[in-house]
Amino acid sequence: MADVVETAEIPAITPTKLLNDQQRVALLRWMLHARIFDEVTIRLYRQGKMFGSVFAQIGHEAISVGSAAVLQPEDAIFPMHRDLGAHFVRGVPLRTIALNHLARQGSMMRGTDGTGHYADPQRKLYGNISHLGAMIPVAVGYALAAQLKGEPIVVLNYIGEGGAQTGEFHEGLNFAAVRKAPFVLIIENNQYAYSTPTTEEYACKKLSDRAIGYGIPGETIDGTDVERVYEATFYAVERARNGEGPSLIEAICMRMRGHAEHDNASYVPRELLEYWKKRDPLLRYQRFLVENGILSEAEIQQMRHEIEAETVRVLDEVLQLPFPPAEEAFKNVFL
Ligand SMILES: Cc1ncc(C[n+]2csc(CCOP(=O)(O)OP(=O)(O)O)c2C)c(N)n1
């Protein structure tokens, strides 16, 4: 882990008046949970104790945490594969997350999936499926159903900039705009869709400019500044709740690992990663909290140690549990 306070090259946070200090500490705690879960699972993957894809969120934490923290419990979240932060904000227990990621018996996906591709309807968390973009119309449909029933809820949906190049992105957002659905879509622009850089994904300057074409507000923000993410989401959610319709937010960040841990991302220029290392969402926020007297460096280190110890303990316990019986693989599957 990098030092809490590093050099002056780390850009400052844009503080929002919407947050009090207690909420700020909670944001840091959730971001730490997401980061540490990644660090521990990457280790397990390298030790051959995890199978399938380990999608790290490193570099994305401010987006999922800063936006999910705005919502009320009755609002719905449709995350993508780098939004573990939102799962922690929603209160999904560490053990439940670990059971699924380690594909153990009794996990939400009954061991048929080893990632965050799960739904937790009780917590109004409707997980992504593999088909990029396909959940956008589903999330819009959820928002429209609530609108028709007169329920004052908002649906927050996330998509990568790669996933934003699918037909469903356009169809879903256009329909949401026409029907003034209580819907907020955040594009997590992390510069690469697998090995494809943004220059080969789209030709416009800013993906938020597309909002003009749908007749809705759109803005591009720094996705490594958790307070900026909170503020942008807050106003988009307020607008949606007031019946004024959807918004599009493009949050810029960097995927600091490979697409998943099997990929060493050798196609990403090292200088680019060096540039974004200084914009590490955790480093930036930790520095802000220390400089503003909200937490001391020692308190942050203490918080980190506690979360790390808890994460290691829970994952170790789950590792001892059995995999499901093979027949489970055939349940709920069309053969
Ligand atoms: C419709 C569709 N096309 C292709 C794929 C294969 N695929 C899986 S992840 C991925 C890249 C995703 O990039 P992005 O949406 O930017 O998210 P990131 O992984 O960079 O966070 C691709 C092409 C897929 N799952 N679904």
Tab-separated table of N, CA and C and ligand atoms in Angstrom, residues 55 60 80-82 130-133 159-164 166 188 190 192-194 201 255 259, ligand 1:
chain	number	residue	atom	x	y	z
A	55	PHE	N	-11.764	-9.895	-11.833
A	55	PHE	CA	-11.812	-8.543	-12.396
A	55	PHE	C	-11.498	-7.545	-11.286
A	60	HIS	N	-11.114	2.239	-9.957
A	60	HIS	CA	-12.547	2.532	-10.157
A	60	HIS	C	-13.290	2.846	-8.856
A	80	MET	N	-21.818	-2.911	-12.981
A	80	MET	CA	-21.040	-3.662	-13.971
A	80	MET	C	-19.977	-4.474	-13.215
A	81	HIS	N	-19.016	-5.017	-13.955
A	81	HIS	CA	-18.085	-5.947	-13.310
A	81	HIS	C	-16.957	-5.275	-12.517
A	82	ARG	N	-16.974	-3.928	-12.408
A	82	ARG	CA	-15.941	-3.286	-11.578
A	82	ARG	C	-16.577	-2.409	-10.510
A	130	SER	N	-22.994	-11.203	-18.582
A	130	SER	CA	-21.788	-11.055	-19.397
A	130	SER	C	-21.996	-10.195	-20.636
A	131	HIS	N	-23.204	-10.202	-21.187
A	131	HIS	CA	-23.439	-9.488	-22.445
A	131	HIS	C	-23.451	-7.992	-22.194
A	132	LEU	N	-22.385	-7.350	-22.603
A	132	LEU	CA	-22.254	-5.922	-22.308
A	132	LEU	C	-23.401	-5.127	-22.921
A	133	GLY	N	-23.934	-4.225	-22.154
A	133	GLY	CA	-25.007	-3.356	-22.651
A	133	GLY	C	-26.385	-3.928	-22.453
A	159	ILE	N	-21.952	1.241	-16.810
A	159	ILE	CA	-21.503	0.529	-18.010
A	159	ILE	C	-20.071	0.992	-18.310
A	160	GLY	N	-19.263	0.112	-18.907
A	160	GLY	CA	-17.925	0.527	-19.315
A	160	GLY	C	-18.015	1.333	-20.609
A	161	GLU	N	-16.916	2.009	-20.962
A	161	GLU	CA	-16.971	2.778	-22.218
A	161	GLU	C	-17.032	1.814	-23.409
A	162	GLY	N	-16.532	0.591	-23.234
A	162	GLY	CA	-16.673	-0.414	-24.298
A	162	GLY	C	-18.137	-0.818	-24.446
A	163	GLY	N	-18.759	-1.112	-23.324
A	163	GLY	CA	-20.170	-1.496	-23.319
A	163	GLY	C	-21.068	-0.375	-23.841
A	164	ALA	N	-20.577	0.850	-23.755
A	164	ALA	CA	-21.369	1.999	-24.231
A	164	ALA	C	-21.410	2.058	-25.758
A	166	THR	N	-22.538	-0.385	-27.588
A	166	THR	CA	-23.506	-1.395	-28.044
A	166	THR	C	-24.835	-0.739	-28.408
A	188	GLU	N	-18.227	4.198	-16.971
A	188	GLU	CA	-16.917	4.157	-16.319
A	188	GLU	C	-15.873	4.061	-17.423
A	190	ASN	N	-12.560	3.723	-18.488
A	190	ASN	CA	-11.237	3.375	-17.946
A	190	ASN	C	-10.198	3.183	-19.061
A	192	TYR	N	-9.639	1.537	-21.656
A	192	TYR	CA	-9.461	0.309	-22.451
A	192	TYR	C	-10.674	-0.604	-22.319
A	193	ALA	N	-11.094	-1.186	-23.437
A	193	ALA	CA	-12.077	-2.264	-23.401
A	193	ALA	C	-11.287	-3.514	-23.753
A	194	TYR	N	-11.000	-4.296	-22.746
A	194	TYR	CA	-10.022	-5.374	-22.885
A	194	TYR	C	-8.738	-4.754	-23.436
A	201	GLU	N	-12.494	2.812	-30.094
A	201	GLU	CA	-13.844	2.462	-29.621
A	201	GLU	C	-14.891	3.445	-30.114
A	255	ARG	N	-8.053	1.775	-15.836
A	255	ARG	CA	-8.018	0.379	-15.388
A	255	ARG	C	-6.575	0.073	-15.031
A	259	HIS	N	-7.486	-6.716	-18.008
A	259	HIS	CA	-8.949	-6.853	-18.063
A	259	HIS	C	-9.423	-7.728	-16.889
B	1	LIG	C1	-21.903	-7.718	-26.256
B	1	LIG	C2	-20.540	-8.180	-25.823
B	1	LIG	N1	-19.491	-8.077	-26.681
B	1	LIG	C3	-18.271	-8.499	-26.304
B	1	LIG	C4	-18.061	-9.050	-25.059
B	1	LIG	C5	-16.677	-9.535	-24.650
B	1	LIG	N2	-16.105	-8.616	-23.662
B	1	LIG	C6	-16.178	-8.881	-22.345
B	1	LIG	S1	-15.548	-7.654	-21.418
B	1	LIG	C7	-15.123	-6.742	-22.779
B	1	LIG	C8	-14.492	-5.394	-22.642
B	1	LIG	C9	-15.342	-4.486	-21.801
B	1	LIG	O1	-14.871	-3.179	-21.825
B	1	LIG	P1	-15.596	-2.036	-21.046
B	1	LIG	O2	-17.068	-2.071	-21.277
B	1	LIG	O3	-14.908	-0.766	-21.391
B	1	LIG	O4	-15.392	-2.393	-19.512
B	1	LIG	P2	-13.994	-2.643	-18.743
B	1	LIG	O5	-13.812	-4.136	-18.713
B	1	LIG	O6	-12.931	-1.922	-19.467
B	1	LIG	O7	-14.197	-2.102	-17.380
B	1	LIG	C10	-15.493	-7.407	-23.940
B	1	LIG	C11	-15.293	-6.882	-25.304
B	1	LIG	C12	-19.190	-9.158	-24.204
B	1	LIG	N3	-19.086	-9.665	-22.961
B	1	LIG	N4	-20.408	-8.700	-24.594
